[in-house]
mmCIF file of C-alpha atoms (C1' of nucleotides) in Angstrom:
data_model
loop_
_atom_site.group_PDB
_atom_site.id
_atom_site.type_symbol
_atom_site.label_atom_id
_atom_site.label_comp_id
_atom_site.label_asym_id
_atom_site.label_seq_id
_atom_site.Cartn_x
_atom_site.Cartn_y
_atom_site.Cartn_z
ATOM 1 C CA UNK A 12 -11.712 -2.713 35.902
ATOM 2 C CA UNK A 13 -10.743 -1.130 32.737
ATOM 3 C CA UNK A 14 -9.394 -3.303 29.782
ATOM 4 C CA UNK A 15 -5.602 -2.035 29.404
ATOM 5 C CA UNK A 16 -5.027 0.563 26.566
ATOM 6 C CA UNK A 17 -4.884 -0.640 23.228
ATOM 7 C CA UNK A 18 -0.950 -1.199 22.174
ATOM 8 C CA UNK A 19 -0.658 -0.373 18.084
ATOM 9 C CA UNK A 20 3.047 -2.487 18.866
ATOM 10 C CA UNK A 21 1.220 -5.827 19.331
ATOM 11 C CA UNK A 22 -1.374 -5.589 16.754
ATOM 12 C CA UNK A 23 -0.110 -8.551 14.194
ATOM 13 C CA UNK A 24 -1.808 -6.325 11.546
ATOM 14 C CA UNK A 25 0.324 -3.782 12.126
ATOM 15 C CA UNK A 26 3.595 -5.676 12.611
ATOM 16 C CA UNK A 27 2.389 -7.690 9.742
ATOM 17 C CA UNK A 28 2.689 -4.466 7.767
ATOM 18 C CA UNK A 29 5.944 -3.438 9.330
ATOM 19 C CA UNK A 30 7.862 -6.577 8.170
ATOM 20 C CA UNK A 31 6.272 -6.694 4.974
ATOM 21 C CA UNK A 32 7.191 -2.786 4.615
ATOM 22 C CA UNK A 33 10.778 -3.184 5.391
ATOM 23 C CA UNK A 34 11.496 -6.652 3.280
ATOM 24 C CA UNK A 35 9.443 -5.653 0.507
ATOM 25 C CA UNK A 36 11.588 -2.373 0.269
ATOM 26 C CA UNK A 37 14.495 -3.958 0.167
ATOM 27 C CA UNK A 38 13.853 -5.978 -3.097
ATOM 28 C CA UNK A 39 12.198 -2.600 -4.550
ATOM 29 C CA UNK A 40 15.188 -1.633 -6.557
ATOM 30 C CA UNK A 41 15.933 -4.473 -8.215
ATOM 31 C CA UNK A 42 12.944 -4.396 -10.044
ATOM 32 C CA UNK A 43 12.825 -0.500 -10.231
ATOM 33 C CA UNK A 44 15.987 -1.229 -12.256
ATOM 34 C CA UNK A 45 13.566 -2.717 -15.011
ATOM 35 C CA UNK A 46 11.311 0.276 -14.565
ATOM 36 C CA UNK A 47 8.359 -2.181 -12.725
ATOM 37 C CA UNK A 48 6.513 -1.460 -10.238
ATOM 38 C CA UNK A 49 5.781 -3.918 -7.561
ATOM 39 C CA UNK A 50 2.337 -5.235 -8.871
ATOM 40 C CA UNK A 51 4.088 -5.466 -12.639
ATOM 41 C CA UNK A 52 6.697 -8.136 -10.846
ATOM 42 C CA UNK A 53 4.434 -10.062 -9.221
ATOM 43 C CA UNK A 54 2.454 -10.140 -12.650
ATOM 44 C CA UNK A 55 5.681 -11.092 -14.522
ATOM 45 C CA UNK A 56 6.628 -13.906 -11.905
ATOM 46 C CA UNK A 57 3.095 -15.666 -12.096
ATOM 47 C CA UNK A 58 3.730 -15.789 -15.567
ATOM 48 C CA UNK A 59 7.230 -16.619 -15.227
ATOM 49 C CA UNK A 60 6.154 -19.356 -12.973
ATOM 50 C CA UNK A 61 3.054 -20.628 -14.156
ATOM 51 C CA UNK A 62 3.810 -19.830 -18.515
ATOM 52 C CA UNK A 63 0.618 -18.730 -20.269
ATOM 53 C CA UNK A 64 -2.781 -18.016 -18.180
ATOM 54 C CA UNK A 65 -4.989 -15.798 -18.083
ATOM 55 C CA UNK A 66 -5.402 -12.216 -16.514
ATOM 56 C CA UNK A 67 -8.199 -13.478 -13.913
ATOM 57 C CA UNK A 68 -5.892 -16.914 -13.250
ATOM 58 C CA UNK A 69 -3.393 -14.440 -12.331
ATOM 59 C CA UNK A 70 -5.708 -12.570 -9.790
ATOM 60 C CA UNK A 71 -6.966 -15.505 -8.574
ATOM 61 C CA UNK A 72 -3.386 -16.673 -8.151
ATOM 62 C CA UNK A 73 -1.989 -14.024 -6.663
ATOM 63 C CA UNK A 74 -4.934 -12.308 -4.811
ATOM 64 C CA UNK A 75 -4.521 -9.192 -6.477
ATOM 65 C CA UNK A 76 -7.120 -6.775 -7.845
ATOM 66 C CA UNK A 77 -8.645 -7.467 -11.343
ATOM 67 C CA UNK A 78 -7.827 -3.224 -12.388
ATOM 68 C CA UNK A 79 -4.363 -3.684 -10.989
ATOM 69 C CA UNK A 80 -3.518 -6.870 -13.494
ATOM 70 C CA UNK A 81 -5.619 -4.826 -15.875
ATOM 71 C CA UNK A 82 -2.995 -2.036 -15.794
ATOM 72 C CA UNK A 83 0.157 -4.068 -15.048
ATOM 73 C CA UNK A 84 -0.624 -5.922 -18.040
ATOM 74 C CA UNK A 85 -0.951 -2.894 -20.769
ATOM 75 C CA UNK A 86 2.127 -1.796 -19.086
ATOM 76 C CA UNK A 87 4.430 -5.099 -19.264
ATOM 77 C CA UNK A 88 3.181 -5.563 -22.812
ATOM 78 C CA UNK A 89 4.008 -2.070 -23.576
ATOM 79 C CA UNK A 90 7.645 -2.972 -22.359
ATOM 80 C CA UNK A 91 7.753 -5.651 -24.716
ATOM 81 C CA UNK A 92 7.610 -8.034 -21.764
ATOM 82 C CA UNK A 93 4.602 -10.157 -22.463
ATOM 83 C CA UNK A 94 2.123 -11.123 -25.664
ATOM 84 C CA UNK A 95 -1.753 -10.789 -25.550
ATOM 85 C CA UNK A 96 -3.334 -13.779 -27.519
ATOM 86 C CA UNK A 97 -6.882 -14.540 -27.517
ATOM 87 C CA UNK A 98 -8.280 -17.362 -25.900
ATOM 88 C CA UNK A 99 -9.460 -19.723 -28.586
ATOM 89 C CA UNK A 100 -11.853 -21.222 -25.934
ATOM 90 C CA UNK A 101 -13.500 -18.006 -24.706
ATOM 91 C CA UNK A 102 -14.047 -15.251 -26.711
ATOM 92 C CA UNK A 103 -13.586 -12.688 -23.593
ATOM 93 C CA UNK A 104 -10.956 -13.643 -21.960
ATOM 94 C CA UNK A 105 -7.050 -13.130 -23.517
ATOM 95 C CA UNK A 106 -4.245 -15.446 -22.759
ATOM 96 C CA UNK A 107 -0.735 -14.147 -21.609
ATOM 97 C CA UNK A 108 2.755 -15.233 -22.129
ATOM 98 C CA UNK A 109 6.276 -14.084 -21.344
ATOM 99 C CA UNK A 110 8.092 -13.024 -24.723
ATOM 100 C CA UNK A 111 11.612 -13.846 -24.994
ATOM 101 C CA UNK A 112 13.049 -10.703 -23.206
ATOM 102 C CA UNK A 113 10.247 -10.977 -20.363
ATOM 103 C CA UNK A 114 11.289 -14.889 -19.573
ATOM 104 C CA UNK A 115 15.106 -13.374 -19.446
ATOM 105 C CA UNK A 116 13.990 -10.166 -16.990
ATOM 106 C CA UNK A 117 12.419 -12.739 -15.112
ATOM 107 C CA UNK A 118 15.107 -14.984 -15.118
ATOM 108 C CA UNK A 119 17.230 -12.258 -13.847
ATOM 109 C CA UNK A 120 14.907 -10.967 -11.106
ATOM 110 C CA UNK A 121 14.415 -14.667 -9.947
ATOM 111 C CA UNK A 122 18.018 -14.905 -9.296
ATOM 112 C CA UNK A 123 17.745 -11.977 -7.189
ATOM 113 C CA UNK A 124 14.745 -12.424 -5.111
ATOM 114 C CA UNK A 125 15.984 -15.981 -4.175
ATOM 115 C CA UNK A 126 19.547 -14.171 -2.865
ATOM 116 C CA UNK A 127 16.968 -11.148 -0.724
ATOM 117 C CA UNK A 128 15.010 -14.795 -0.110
ATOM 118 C CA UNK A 129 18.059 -16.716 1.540
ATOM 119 C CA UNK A 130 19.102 -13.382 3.023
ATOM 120 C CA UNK A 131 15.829 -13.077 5.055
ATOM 121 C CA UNK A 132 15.937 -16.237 5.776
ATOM 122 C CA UNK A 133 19.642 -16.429 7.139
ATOM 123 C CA UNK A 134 18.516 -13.384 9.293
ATOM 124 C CA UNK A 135 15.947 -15.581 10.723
ATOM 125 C CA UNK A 136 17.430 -18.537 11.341
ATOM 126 C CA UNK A 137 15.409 -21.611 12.859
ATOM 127 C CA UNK A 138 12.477 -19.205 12.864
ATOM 128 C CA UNK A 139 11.729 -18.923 9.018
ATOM 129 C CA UNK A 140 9.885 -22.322 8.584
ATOM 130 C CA UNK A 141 7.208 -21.446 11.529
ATOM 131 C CA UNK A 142 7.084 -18.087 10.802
ATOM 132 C CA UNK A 143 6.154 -19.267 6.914
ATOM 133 C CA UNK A 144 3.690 -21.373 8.307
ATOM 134 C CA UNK A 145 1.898 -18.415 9.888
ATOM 135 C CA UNK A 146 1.769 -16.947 7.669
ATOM 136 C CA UNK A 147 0.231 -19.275 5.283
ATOM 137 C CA UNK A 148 -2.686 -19.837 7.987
ATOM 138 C CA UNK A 149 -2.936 -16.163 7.951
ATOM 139 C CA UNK A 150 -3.479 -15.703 4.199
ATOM 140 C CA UNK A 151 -5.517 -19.167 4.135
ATOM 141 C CA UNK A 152 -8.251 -18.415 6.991
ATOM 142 C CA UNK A 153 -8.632 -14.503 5.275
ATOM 143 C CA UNK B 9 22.676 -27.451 -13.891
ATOM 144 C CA UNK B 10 19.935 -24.705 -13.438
ATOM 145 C CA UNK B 11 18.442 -23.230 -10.950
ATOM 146 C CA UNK B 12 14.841 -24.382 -10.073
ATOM 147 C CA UNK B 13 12.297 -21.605 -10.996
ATOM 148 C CA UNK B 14 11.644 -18.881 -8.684
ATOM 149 C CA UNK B 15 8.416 -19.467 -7.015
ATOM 150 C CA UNK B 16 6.619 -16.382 -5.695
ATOM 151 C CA UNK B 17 4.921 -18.328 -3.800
ATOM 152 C CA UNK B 18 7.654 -19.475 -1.115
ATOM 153 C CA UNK B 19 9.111 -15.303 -1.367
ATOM 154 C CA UNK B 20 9.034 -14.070 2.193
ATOM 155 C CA UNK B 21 8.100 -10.379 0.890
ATOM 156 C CA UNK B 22 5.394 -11.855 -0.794
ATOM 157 C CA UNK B 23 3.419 -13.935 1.653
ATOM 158 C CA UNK B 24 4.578 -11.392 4.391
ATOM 159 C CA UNK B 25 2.326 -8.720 2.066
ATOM 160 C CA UNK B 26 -0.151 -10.964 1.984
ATOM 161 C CA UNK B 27 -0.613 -12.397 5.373
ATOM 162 C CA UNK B 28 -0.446 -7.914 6.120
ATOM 163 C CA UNK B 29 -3.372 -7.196 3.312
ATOM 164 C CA UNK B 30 -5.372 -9.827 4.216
ATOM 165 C CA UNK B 31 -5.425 -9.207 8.050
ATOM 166 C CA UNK B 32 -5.543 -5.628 7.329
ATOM 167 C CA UNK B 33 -8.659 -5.673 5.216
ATOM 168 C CA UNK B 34 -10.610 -7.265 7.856
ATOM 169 C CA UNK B 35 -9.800 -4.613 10.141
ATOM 170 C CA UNK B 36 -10.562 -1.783 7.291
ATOM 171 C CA UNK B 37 -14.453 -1.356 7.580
ATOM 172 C CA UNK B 38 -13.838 -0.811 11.334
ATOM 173 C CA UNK B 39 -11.996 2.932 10.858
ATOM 174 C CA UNK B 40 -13.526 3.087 7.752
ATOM 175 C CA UNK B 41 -16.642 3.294 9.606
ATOM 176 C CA UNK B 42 -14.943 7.138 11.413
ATOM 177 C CA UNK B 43 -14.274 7.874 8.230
ATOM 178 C CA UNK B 44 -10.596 7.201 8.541
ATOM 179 C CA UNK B 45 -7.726 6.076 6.492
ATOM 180 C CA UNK B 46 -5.349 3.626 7.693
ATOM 181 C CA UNK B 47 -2.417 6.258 8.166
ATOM 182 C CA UNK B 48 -5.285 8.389 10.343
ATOM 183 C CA UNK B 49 -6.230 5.085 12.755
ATOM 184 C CA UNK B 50 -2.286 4.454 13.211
ATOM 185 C CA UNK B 51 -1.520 8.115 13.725
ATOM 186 C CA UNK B 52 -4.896 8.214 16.288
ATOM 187 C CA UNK B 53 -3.457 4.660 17.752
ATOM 188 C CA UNK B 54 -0.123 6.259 18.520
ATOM 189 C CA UNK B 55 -1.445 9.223 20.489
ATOM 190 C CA UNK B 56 -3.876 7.623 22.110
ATOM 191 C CA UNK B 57 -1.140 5.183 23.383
ATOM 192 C CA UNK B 58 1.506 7.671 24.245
ATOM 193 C CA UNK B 59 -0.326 10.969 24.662
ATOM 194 C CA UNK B 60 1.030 14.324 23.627
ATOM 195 C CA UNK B 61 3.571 13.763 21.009
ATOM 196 C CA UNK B 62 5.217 15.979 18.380
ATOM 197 C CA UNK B 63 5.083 14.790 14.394
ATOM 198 C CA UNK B 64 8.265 13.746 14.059
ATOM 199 C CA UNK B 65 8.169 11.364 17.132
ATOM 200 C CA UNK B 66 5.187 9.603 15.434
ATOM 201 C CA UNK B 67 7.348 9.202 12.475
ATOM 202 C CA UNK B 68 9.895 7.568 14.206
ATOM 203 C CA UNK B 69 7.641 5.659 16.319
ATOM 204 C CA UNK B 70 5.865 4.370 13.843
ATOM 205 C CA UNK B 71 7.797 4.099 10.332
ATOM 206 C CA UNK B 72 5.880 6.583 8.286
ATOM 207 C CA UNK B 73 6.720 8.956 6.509
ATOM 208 C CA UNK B 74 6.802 12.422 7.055
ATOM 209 C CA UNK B 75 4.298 14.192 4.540
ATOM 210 C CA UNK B 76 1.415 11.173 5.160
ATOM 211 C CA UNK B 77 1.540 11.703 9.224
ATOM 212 C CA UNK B 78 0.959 15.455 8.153
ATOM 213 C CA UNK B 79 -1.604 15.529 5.684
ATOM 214 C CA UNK B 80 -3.476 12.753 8.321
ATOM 215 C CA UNK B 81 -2.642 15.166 11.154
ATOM 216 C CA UNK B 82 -4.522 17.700 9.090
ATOM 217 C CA UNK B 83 -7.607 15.268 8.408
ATOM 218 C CA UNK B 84 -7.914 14.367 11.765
ATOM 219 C CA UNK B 85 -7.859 18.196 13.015
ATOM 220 C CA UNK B 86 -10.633 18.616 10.915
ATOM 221 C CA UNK B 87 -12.585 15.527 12.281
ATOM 222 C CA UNK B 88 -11.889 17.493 15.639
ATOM 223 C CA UNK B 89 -9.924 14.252 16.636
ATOM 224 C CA UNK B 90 -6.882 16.324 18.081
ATOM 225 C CA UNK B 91 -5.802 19.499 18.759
ATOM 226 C CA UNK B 92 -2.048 21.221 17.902
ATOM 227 C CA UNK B 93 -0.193 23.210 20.097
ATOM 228 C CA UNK B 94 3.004 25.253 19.797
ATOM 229 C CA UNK B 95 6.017 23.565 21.013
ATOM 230 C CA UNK B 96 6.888 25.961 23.931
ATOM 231 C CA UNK B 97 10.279 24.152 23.521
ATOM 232 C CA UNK B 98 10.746 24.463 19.885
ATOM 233 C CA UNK B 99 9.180 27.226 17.638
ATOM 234 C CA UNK B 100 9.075 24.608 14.431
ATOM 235 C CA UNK B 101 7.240 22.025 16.265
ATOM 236 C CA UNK B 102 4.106 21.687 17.437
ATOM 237 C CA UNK B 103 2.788 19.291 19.992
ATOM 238 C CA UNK B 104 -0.580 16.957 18.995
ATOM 239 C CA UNK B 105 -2.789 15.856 21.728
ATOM 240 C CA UNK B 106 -6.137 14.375 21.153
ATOM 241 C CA UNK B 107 -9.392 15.717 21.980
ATOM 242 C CA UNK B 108 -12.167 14.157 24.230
ATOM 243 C CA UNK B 109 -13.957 12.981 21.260
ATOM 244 C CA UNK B 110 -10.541 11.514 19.851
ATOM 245 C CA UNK B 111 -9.908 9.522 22.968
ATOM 246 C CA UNK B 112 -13.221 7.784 23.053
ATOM 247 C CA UNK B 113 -12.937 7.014 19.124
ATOM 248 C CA UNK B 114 -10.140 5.638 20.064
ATOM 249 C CA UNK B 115 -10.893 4.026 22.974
ATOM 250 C CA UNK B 116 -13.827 2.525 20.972
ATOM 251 C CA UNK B 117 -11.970 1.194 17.855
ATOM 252 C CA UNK B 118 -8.672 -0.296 20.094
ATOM 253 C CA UNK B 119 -11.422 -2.375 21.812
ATOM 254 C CA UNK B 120 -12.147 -3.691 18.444
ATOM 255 C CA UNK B 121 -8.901 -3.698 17.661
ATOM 256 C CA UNK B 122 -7.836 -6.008 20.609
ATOM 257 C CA UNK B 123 -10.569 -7.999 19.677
ATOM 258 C CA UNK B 124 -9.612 -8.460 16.315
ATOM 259 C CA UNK B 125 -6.257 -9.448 17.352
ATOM 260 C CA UNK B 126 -7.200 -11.974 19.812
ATOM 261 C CA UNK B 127 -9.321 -13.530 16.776
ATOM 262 C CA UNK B 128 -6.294 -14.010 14.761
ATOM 263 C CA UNK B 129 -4.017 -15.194 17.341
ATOM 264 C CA UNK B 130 -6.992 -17.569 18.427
ATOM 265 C CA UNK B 131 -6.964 -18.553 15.044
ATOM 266 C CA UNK B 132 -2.780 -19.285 15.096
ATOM 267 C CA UNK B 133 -2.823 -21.159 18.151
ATOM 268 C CA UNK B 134 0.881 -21.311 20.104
ATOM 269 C CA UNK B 135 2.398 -20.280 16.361
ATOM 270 C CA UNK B 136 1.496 -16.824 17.325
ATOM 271 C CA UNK B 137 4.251 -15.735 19.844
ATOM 272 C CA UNK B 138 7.434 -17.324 17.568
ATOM 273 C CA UNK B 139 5.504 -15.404 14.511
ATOM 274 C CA UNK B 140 5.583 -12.047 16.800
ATOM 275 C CA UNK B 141 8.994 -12.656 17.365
ATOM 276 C CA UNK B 142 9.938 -13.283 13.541
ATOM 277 C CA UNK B 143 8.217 -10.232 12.707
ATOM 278 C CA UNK B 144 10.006 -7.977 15.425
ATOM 279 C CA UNK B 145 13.493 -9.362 14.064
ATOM 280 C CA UNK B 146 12.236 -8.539 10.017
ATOM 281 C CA UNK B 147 11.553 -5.245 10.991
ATOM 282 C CA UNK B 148 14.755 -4.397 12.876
ATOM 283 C CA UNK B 149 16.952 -6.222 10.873
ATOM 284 C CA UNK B 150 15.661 -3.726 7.930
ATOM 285 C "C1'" DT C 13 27.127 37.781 15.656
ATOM 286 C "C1'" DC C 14 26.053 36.203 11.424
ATOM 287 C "C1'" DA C 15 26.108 32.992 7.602
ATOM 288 C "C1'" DA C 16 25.714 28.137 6.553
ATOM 289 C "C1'" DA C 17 23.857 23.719 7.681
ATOM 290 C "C1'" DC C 18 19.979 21.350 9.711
ATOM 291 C "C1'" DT C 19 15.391 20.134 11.308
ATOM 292 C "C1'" DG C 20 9.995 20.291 11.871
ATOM 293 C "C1'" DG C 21 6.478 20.520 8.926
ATOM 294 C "C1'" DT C 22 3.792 21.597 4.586
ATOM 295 C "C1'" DT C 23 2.862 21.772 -0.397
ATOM 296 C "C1'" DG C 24 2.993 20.447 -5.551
ATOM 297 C "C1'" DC C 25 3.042 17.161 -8.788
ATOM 298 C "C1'" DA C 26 3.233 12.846 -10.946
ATOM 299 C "C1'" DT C 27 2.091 7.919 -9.979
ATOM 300 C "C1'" DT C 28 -0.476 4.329 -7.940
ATOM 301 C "C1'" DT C 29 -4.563 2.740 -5.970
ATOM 302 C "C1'" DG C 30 -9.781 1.394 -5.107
ATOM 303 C "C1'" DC C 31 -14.247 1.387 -6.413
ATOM 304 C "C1'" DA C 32 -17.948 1.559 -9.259
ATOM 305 C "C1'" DA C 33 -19.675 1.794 -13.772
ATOM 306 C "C1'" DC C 34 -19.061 0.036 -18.030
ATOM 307 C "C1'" DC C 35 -18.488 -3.033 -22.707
ATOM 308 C "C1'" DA C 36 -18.523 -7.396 -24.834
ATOM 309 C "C1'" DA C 37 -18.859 -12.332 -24.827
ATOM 310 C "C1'" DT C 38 -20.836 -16.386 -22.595
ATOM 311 C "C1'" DA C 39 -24.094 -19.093 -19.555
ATOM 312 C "C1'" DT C 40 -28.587 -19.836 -17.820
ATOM 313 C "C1'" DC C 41 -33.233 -20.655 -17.988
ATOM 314 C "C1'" DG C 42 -38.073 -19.806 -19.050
ATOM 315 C "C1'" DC D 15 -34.773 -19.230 -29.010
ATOM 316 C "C1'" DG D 16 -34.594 -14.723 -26.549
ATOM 317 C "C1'" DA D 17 -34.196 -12.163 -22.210
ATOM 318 C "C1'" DT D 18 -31.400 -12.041 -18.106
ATOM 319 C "C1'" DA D 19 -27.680 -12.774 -15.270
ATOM 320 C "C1'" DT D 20 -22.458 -13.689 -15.203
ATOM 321 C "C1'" DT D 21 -17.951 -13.192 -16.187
ATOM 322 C "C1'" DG D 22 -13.330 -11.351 -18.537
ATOM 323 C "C1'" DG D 23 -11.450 -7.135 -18.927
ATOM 324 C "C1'" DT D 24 -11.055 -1.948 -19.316
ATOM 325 C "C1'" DT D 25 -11.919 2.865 -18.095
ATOM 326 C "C1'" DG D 26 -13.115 7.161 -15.205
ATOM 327 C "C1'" DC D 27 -12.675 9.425 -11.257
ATOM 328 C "C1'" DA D 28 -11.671 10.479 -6.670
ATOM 329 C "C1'" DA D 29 -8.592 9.520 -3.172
ATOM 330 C "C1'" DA D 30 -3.910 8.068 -1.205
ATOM 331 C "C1'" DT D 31 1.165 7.907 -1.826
ATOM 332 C "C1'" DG D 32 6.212 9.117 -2.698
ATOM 333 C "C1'" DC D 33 9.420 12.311 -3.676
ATOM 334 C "C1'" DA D 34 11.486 16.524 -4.111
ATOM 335 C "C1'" DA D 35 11.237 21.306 -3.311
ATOM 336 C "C1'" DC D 36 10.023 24.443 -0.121
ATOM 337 C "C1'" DC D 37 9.280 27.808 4.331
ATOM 338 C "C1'" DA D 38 10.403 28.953 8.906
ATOM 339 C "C1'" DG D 39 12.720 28.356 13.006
ATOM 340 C "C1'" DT D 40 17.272 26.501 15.318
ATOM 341 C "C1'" DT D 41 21.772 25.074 15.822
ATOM 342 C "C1'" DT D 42 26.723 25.326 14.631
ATOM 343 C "C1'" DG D 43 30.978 27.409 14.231
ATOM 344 C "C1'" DA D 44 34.299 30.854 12.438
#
DNA sequence: TCAAACTGGTTGCATTTGCAACCAATATCG
DNA sequence: CGATATTGGTTGCAAATGCAACCAGTTTGA
């Protein structure tokens, strides 16, 4: 007997990518509006969150590619969004901090991406704690 | 009284990117290995599954856009994948079908693909239907 | 029947990405 | 110590992407 033909519509990668697709577009503009690109905000909300650390905490942190902070970085600094200052305990690496202007962008966007958060969320119903909770096995076990 | 920080780290977009890269990279090497890109194996996945299909309906089956289901229409041509056909119907349109040799690549990387699946929803345990389900609603709801 | 609006598909260009190679500073270890 | 491997971070280059502009057929409607 022949295995039945592979469905692309029930591969969780795929779906996976869907969802993320569709509520990560949403949110898009809001940080467009501060000429970022996605990889800049999640840059600026680590450091938002988390205050001064640096560039590989924040790939560590948020699982993104060492080049991609690289770049985000130059460019948030460049926007007047951030400070560089050398890390008196290693001569390599640089620590990072929010200037004035980038903790009030981020204050802003946090506002916002709890409201798209609850939205989601109120679209979901019941279904947002388990569905977090996959996810977070997901992410774990990679 | 203030809001608490925003914490990426409980943002649905966020973990639902992710819970997408992460089970997506593990699938990667797999097409990689046919010298695909990821647009190619979901354009290859959606004929396979449906058979002879114009452009357009790909698009709308499967949420991508326009110019990147052309230009990996073009690459797979080339990797004698599938074949186009005038649209006896429609002079603008042309019909894709795959060839022999794109039905046993795909054939060969949907077993994998099933395989893979069945690893990650071995891996979720009963969280994996409710998780489907959330993911279907996120990307209707968009 | 013929111009205007629309649709299937491709192309150009500027941006974003991934990967590997690369500096400079720090650890490691003989 | 001094050579070697590691690690923090950047850069170059070759794809991959998004968007808008663009052809060529098709529909609409006066």
């Amino acid at each position: 007997m022949t295995d039945p033909e592979f469905d692309l519509d029930q591969f969780l990668p795929y779906l996976l990518n869907q969802a993320a697709e569709a509520t990560s577009r949403g949110f898009q503009p809001v940080y467009a509006a501060y000429g970022m690109t996605r990889t800049q905000w999640r840059v600026l909300a680590n450091l938002g969150r988390f205050g001064a650390m640096t560039a590989t905490a924040i790939c560590a942190a948020s699982h993104v590619e060492k080049t991609k902070v690289s770049r985000a970085v130059t460019a948030l600094e460049g926007q007047g969004l951030l400070q560089r200052a050398p890390d008196p305990q290693d001569g390599r690496a640089e620590v990072l901090r929010l200037t004035d202007t980038g903790r009030a962008v981020f204050a802003a966007l946090g506002q916002e991406a709890r409201q798209h958060d609850q939205a989601l969320r109120d679209r979901l119903g019941g279904a947002a704690g388990p569905l977090e909770a996959a996810l977070r096995r997901l992410i774990a076990g990679a």
